Short mmCIF file of C-alpha atoms and ligand atoms in Angstrom, two decimals:
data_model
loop_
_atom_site.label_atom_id
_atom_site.label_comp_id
_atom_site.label_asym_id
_atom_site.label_seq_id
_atom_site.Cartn_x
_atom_site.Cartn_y
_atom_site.Cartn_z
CA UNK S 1 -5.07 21.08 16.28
CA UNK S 2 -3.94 17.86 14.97
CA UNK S 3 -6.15 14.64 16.38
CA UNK S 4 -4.75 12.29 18.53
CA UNK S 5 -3.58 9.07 16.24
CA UNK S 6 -5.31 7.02 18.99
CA UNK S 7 -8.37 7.76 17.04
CA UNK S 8 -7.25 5.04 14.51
CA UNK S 9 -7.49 2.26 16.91
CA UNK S 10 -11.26 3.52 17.70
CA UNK S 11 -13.05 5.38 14.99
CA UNK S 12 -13.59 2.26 12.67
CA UNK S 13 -15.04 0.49 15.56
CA UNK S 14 -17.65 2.89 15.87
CA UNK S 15 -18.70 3.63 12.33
CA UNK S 16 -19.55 -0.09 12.34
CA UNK S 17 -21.14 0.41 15.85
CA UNK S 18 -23.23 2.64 14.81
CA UNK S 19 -23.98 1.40 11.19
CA UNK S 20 -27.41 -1.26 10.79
CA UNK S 21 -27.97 -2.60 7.24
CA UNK S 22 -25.99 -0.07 5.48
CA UNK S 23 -22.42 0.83 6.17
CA UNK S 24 -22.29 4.58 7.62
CA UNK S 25 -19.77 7.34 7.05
CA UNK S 26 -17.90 8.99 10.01
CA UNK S 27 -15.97 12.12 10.88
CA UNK S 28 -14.23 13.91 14.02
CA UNK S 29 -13.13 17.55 13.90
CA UNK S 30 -10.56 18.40 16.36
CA UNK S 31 -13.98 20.90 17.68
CA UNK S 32 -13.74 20.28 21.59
CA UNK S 33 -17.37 21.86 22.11
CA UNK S 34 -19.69 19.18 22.99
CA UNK S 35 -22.88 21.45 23.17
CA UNK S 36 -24.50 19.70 20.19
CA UNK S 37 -23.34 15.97 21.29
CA UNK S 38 -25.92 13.45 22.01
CA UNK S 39 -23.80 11.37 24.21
CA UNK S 40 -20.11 11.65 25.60
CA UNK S 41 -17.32 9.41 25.90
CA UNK S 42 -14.51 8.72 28.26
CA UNK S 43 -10.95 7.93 26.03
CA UNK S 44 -8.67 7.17 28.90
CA UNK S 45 -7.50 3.61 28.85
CA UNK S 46 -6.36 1.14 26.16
CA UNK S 47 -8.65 1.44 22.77
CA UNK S 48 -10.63 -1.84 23.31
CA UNK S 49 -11.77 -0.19 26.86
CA UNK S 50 -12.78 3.27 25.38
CA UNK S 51 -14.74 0.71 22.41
CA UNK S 52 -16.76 -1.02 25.40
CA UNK S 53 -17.59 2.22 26.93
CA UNK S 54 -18.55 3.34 23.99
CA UNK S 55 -20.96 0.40 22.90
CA UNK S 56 -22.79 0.77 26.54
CA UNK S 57 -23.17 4.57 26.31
CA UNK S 58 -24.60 3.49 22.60
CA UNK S 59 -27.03 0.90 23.87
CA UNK S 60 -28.45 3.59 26.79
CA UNK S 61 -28.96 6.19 24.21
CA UNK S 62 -31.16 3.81 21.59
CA UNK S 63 -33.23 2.24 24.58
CA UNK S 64 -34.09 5.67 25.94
CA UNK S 65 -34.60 7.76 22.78
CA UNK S 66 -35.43 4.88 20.08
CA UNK S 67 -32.87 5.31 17.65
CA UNK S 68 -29.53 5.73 17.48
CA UNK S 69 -26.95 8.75 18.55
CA UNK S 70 -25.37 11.03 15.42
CA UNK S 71 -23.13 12.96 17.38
CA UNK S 72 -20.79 11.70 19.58
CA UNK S 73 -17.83 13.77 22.25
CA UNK S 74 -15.05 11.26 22.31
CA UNK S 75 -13.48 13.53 25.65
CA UNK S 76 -10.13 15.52 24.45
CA UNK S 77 -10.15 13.58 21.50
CA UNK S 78 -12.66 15.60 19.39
CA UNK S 79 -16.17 15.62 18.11
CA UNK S 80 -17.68 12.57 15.86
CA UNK S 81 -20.88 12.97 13.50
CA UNK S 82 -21.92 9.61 12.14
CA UNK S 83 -24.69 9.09 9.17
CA UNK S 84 -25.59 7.73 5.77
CA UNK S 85 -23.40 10.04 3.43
CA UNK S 86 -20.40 12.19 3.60
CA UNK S 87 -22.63 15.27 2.91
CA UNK S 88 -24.82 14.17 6.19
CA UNK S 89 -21.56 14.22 8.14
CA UNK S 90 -20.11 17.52 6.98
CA UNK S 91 -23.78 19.33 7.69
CA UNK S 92 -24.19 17.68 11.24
CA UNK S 93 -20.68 19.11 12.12
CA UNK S 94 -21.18 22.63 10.54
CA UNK S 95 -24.86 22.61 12.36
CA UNK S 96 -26.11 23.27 8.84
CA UNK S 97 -29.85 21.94 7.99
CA UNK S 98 -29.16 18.74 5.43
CA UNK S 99 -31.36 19.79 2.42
CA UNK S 100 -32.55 17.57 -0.28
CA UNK S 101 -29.08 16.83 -1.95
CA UNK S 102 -29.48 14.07 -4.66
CA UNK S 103 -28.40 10.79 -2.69
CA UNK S 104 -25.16 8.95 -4.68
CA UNK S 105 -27.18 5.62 -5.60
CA UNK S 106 -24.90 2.97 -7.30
CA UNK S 107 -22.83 0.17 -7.21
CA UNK S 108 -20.21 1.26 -4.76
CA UNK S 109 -22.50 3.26 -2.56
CA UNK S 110 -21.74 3.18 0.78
CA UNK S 111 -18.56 2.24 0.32
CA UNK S 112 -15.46 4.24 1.13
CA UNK S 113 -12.55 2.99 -1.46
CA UNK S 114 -8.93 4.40 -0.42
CA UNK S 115 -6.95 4.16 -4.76
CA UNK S 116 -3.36 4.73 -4.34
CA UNK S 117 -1.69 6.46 -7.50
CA UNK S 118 -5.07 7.46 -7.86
CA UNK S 119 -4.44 10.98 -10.02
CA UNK S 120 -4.29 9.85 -12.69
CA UNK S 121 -3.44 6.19 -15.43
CA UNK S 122 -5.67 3.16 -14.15
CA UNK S 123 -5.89 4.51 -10.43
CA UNK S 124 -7.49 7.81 -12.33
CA UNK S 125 -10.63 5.53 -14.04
CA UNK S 126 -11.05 3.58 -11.22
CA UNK S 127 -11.69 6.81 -9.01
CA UNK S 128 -14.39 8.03 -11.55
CA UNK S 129 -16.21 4.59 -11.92
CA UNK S 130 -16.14 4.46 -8.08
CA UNK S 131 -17.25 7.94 -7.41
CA UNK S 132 -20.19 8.08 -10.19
CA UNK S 133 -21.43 4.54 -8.75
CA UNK S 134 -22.02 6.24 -5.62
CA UNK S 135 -18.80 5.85 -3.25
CA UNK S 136 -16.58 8.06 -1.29
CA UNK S 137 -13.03 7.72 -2.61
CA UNK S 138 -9.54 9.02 -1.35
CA UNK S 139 -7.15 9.80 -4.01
CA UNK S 140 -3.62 8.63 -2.50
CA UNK S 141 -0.97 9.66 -4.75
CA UNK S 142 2.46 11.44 -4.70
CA UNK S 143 1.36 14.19 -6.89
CA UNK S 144 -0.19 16.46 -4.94
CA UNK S 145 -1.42 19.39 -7.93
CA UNK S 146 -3.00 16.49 -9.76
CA UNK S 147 -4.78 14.94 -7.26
CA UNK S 148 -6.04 18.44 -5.39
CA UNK S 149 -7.45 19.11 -9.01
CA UNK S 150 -8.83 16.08 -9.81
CA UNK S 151 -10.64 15.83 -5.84
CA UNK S 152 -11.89 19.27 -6.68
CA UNK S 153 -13.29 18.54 -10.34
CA UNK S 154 -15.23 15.30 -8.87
CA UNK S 155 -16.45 16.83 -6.05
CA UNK S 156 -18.26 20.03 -8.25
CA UNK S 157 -20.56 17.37 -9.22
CA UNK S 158 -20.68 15.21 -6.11
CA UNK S 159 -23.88 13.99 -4.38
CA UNK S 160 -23.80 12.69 -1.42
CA UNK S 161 -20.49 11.23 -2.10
CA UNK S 162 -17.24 12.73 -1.52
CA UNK S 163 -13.64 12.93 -3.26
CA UNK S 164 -10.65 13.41 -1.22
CA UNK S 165 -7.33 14.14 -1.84
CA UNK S 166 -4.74 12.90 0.51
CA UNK S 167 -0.69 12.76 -0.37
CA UNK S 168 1.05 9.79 -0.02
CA UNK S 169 4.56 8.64 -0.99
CA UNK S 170 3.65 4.92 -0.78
CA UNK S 171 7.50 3.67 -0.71
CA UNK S 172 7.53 5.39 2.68
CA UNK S 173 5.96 3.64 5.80
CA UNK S 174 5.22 6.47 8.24
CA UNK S 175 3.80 8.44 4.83
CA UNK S 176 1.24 5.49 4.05
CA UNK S 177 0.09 5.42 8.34
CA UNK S 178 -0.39 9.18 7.61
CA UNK S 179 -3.05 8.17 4.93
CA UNK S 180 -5.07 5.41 6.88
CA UNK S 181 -4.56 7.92 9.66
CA UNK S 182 -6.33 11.15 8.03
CA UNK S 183 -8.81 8.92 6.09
CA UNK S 184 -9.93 7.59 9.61
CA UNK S 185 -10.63 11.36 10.32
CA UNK S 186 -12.88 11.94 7.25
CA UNK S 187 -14.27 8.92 6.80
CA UNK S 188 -14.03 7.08 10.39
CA UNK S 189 -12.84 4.12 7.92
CA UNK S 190 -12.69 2.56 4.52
CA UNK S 191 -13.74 -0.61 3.00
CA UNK S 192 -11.57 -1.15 0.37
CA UNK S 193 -8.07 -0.18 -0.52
CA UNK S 194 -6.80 -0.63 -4.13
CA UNK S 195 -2.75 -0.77 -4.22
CA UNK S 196 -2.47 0.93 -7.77
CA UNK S 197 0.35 3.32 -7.34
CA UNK S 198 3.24 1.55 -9.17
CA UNK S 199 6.38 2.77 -11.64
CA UNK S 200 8.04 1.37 -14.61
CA UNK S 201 11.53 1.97 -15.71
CA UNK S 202 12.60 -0.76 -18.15
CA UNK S 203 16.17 -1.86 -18.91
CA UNK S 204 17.96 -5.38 -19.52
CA UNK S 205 21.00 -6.61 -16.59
CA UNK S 206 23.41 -4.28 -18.42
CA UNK S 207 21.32 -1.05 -17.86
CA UNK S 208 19.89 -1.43 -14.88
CA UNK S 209 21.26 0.69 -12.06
CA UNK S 210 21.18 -0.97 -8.36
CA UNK S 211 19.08 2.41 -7.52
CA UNK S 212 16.07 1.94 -10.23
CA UNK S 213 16.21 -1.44 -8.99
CA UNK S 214 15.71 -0.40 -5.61
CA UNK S 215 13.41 2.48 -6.22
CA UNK S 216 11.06 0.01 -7.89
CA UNK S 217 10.76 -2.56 -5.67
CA UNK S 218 10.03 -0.04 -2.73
CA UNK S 219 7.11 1.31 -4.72
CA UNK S 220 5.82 -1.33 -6.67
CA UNK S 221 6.34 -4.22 -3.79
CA UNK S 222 7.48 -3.18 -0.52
CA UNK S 223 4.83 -0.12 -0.86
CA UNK S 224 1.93 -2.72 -1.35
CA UNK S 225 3.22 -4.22 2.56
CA UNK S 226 2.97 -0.93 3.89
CA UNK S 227 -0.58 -0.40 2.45
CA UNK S 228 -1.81 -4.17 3.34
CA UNK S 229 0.04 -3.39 6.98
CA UNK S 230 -1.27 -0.55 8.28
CA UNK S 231 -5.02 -0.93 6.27
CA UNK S 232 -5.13 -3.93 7.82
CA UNK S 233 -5.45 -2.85 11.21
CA UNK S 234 -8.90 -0.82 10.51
CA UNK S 235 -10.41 -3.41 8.67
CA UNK S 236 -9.85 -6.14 11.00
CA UNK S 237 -11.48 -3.57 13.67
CA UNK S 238 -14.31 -2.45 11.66
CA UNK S 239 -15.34 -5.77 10.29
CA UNK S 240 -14.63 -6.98 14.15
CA UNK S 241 -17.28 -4.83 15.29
CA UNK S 242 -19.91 -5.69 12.26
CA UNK S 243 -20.97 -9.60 11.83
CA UNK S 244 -21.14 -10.54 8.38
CA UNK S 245 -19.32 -7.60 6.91
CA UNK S 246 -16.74 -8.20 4.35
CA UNK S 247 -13.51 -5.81 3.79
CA UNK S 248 -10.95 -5.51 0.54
CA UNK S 249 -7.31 -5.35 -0.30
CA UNK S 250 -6.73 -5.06 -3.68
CA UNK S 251 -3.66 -4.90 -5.62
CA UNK S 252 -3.06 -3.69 -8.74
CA UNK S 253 -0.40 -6.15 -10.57
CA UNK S 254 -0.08 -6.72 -13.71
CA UNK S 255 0.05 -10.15 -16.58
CA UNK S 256 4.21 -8.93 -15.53
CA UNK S 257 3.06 -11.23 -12.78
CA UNK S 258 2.16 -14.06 -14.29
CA UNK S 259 5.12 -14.59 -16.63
CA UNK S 260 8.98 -12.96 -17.21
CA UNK S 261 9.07 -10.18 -19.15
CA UNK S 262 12.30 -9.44 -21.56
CA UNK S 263 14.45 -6.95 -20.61
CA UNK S 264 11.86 -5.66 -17.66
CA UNK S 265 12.78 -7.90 -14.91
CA UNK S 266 12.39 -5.06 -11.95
CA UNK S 267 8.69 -4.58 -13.03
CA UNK S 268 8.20 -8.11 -13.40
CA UNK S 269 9.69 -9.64 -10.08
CA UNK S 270 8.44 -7.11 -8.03
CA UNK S 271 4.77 -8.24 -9.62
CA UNK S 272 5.40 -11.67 -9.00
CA UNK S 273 6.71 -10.93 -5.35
CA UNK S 274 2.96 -9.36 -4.96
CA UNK S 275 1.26 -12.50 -5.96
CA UNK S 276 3.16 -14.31 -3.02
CA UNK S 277 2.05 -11.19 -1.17
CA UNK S 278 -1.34 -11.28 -1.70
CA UNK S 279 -1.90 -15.11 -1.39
CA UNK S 280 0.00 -15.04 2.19
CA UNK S 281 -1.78 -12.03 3.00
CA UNK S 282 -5.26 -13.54 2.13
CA UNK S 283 -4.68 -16.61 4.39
CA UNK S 284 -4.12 -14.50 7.55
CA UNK S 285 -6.77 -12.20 6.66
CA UNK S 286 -9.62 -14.59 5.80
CA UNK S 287 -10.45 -15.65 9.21
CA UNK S 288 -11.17 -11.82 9.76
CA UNK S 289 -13.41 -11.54 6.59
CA UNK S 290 -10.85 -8.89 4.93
CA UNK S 291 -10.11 -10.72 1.41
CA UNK S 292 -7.48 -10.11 -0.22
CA UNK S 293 -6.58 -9.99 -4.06
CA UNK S 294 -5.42 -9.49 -7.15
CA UNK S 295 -5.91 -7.72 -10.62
CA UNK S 296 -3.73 -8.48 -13.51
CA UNK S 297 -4.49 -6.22 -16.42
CA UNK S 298 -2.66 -6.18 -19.80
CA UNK S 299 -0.81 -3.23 -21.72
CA UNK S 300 -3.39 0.06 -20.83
CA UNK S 301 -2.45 1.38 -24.27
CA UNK S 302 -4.86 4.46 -23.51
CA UNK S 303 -2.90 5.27 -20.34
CA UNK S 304 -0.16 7.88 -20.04
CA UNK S 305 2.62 4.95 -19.54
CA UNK S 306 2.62 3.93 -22.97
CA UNK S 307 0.45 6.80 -25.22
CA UNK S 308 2.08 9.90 -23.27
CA UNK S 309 3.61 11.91 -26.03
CA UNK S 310 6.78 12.67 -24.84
CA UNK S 311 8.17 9.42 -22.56
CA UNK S 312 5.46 7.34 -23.77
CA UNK S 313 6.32 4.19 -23.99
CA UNK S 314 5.10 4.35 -27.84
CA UNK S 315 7.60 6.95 -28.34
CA UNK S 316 9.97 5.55 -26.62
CA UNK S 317 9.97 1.77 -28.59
CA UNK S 318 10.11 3.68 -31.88
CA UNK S 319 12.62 5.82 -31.15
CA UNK S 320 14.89 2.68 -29.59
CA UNK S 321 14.22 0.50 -33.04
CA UNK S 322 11.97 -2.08 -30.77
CA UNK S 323 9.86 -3.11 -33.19
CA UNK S 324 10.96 -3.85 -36.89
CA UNK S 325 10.06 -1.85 -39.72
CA UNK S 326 7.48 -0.05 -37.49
CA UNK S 327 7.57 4.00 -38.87
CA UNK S 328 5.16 5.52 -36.60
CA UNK S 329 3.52 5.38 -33.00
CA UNK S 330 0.56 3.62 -35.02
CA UNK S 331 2.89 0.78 -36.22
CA UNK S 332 4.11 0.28 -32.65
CA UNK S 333 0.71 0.11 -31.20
CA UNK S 334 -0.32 -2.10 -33.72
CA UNK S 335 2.57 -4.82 -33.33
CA UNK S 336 1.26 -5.41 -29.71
CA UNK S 337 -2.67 -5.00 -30.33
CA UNK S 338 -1.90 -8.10 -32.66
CA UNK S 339 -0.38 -9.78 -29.77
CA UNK S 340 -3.48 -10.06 -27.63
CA UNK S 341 -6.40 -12.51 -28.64
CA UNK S 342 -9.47 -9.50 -27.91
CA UNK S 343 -7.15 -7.44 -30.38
CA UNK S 344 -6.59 -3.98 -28.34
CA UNK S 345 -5.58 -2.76 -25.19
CA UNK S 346 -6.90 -3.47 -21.74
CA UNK S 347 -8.86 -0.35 -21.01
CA UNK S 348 -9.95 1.14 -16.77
CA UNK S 349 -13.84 -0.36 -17.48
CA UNK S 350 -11.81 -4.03 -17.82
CA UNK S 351 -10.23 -3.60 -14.62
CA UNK S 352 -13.38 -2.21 -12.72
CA UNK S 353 -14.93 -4.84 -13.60
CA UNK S 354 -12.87 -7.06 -12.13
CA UNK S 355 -12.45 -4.98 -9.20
CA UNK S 356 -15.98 -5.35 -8.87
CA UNK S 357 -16.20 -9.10 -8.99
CA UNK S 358 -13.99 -8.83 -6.15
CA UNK S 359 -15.71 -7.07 -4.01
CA UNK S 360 -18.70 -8.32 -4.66
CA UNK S 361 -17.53 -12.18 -3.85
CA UNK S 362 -17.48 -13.16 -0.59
CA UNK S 363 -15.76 -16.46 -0.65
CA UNK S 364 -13.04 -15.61 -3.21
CA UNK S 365 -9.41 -14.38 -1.58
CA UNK S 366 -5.99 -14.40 -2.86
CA UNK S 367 -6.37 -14.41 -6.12
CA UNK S 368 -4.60 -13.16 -9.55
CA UNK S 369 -7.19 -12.42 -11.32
CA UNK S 370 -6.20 -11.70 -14.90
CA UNK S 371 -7.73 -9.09 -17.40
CA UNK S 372 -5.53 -9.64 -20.06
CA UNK S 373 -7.99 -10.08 -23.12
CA UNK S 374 -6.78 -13.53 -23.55
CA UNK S 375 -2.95 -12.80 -23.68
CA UNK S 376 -1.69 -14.79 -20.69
CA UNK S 377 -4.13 -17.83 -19.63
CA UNK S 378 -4.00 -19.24 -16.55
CA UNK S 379 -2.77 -23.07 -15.59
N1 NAD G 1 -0.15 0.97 -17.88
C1 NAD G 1 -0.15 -0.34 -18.11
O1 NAD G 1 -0.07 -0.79 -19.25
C2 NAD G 1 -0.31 -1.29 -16.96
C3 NAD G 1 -0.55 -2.64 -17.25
C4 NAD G 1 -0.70 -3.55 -16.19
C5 NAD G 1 -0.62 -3.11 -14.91
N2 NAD G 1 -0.37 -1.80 -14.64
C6 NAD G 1 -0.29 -1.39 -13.23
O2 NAD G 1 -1.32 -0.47 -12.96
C7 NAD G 1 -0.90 0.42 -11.96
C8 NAD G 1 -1.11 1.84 -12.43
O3 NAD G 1 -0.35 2.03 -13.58
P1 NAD G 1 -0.58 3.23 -14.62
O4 NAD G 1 -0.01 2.83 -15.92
O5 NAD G 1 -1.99 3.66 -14.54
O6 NAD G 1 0.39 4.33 -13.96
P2 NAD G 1 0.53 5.88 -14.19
O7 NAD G 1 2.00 6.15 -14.31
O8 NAD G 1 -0.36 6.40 -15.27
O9 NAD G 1 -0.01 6.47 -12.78
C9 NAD G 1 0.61 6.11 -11.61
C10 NAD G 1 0.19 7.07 -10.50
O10 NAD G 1 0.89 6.65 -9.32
C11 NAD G 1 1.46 7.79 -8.69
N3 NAD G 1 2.66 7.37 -7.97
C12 NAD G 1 3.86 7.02 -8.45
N4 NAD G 1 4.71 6.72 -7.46
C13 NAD G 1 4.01 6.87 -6.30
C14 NAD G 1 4.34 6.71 -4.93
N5 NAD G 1 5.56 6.36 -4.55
N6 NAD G 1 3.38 6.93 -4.00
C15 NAD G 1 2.14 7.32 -4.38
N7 NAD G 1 1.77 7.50 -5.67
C16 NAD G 1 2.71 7.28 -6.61
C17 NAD G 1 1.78 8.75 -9.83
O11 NAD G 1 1.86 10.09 -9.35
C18 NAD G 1 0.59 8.52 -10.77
O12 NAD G 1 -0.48 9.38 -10.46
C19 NAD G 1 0.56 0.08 -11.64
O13 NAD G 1 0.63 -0.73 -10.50
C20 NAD G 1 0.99 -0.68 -12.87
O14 NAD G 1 2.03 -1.57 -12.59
C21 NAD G 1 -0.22 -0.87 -15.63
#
């Protein structure tokens, strides 16, 4: 039985209700038996009535026992178990004794980090750094057998921490509230949301078709909207309901942003469209403590967009004559590692890093911040 989508507008609010120093994880199942609740809820009436109700029945249960409830009946809506870890959470709602699992200690624990286009490319690395420092992630992507594989292969040597795969088509609105939807359900919220997902089909104003136009924008601009729009909405609620927490929205652009690029123009005004996004987006946001901003990496010669064998874009230049005289894949390569001052590609540990500043800053928002090795410098 599917969960009513109300649960959006009240989940977050609770995991922060609920949460002290550190930032808890939270879960409903759709189970209607309230046997092993330790207090019940009414959920008739608009969301920011059921979240008062909920914050009194809260504050009865820690006067009178000393501590806080784990296990909460939201009525008709479903059962809620609220703790430290996503393992805590799953054994609370199986009734299963929590046994001395090795707690996910790091630099993103207890955080809960949603990476669209996350199976795989720069999306892919910034899962694993996020999941070995200790935080829940939820692999967004369009491509569902990667992503089930890659949630499954994390998870065999998970913690505490959890991996989970959820399908998204982030061009499409209703797909993307889907994804904040069921994350709500596994996670009762998320902290940070990294807009990575993002396509690349080249071509100067003679070879560009009106549809690859189109079908760019909508994922690579449009499809960061629909992320910032509907994220939004939890982490306004969630850091409402927490004083001095601090939420993310991060976008993966690109150094496309920061300056034309030949014969790419879709890529590149759709990049620069995200800067506008993300500043406008961070003023609004601000006052609510969700920052938002920007990475802008250079060429991820590693990644499957330019080293894939077959429609790399390695291959590809070589094959079209791009660069002069070049012979091989390694002559390519080697034209545009001379083109950056650091002298090779930008690599996922760059970007993390800067993901991490960003995060980690609490009076930074909308920014581009660039990760280019030196090869565009800002003004
Ligand atoms: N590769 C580079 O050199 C480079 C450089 C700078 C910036 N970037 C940016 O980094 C981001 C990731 O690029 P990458 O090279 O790692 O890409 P990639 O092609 O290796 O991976 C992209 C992932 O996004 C998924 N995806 C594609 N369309 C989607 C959609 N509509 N909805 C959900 N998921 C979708 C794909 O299935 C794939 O798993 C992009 O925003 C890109 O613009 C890449």
């Amino acid at each position: 039985m599917a969960i009513d989508k109300k649960i959006v507008s009240i989940l977050p609010a609770l995991r922060m209700i609920l949460s002290e120093d550190k930032v808890k994880v939270a879960k409903i199942s759709a189970d209607t038996d309230s046997s092993i609740a330790h207090i019940e809820a009414a959920t008739d009436g608009e969301a920011p009535l059921v979240i008062e109700g909920l914050k009194k029945e809260v504050a009865q249960y820690k006067s009178k026992n000393g501590k806080l409830p784990q296990i909460i009946y939201l009525k008709g809506l479903g059962v809620v178990a609220v703790a430290e870890s996503a393992y805590e959470v799953d054994c609370l709602l199986s009734e299963k004794s929590v046994d001395n699992k090795k707690v996910s200690i790091g630099r993103a624990s207890g955080k809960t980090v949603i990476i669209t286009g996350g199976a795989q490319g720069f999306g892919g690395g910034l899962v694993e750094h996020i999941f070995n420092d200790g935080g829940n992630v939820v692999i967004a992507d369009l491509n569902e057998e990667k992503g089930q594989e890659y949630a499954a292969k994390l998870n065999k040597h998970a913690k505490t921490n959890k991996a989970s795969f959820i399908k998204v088509d982030v061009s499409n609105p209703d797909s993307v509230q889907e994804l904040i939807y069921k994350t709500v359900c596994e996670f009762g919220g998320f902290d940070v949301i990294i807009s990575n997902a993002g396509i690349l089909r080249a071509g100067g104003l003679d070879e560009m078709t009106p549809e690859a136009f189109e079908l760019m924008t909508k994922v690579n601009y449009t499809g960061y909207f629909y992320c910032a729009k509907y994220a939004s909405g939890v982490l306004k609620l969630q850091t409402a309901h927490k004083p001095g927490y601090f939420a993310d929205i991060i976008q993966i652009n690109s150094k496309s942003g920061l300056k034309g690029s030949n014969r790419n123009f879709a890529y590149a005004g759709g990049k620069f469209g995200g800067l506008g996004l993300t500043q406008s987006f961070a003023m609004e946001l601000m006052p609510s403590r969700v920052k938002v901003n920007s990475v802008c990496p250079g060429n991820f010669f590693d990644g499957p967009l330019w080293s894939d064998p077959e429609k790399g874009l390695f291959v590809q230049y070589l094959n079209a004559g791009k660069v002069k005289g070049a012979k091989s894949i390694d002559d390519v390569k080697a034209f545009y590692e001379a083109q950056v001052p650091a002298g090779r590609g930008c690599t996922v540990i760059d970007v993390m890093r800067a993901v991490y500043y960003i995060i980690e800053q609490e009076y930074e928002t909308g920014q581009a911040v660039p990760v280019t090795g030196g090869q565009e410098m800002l003004n």
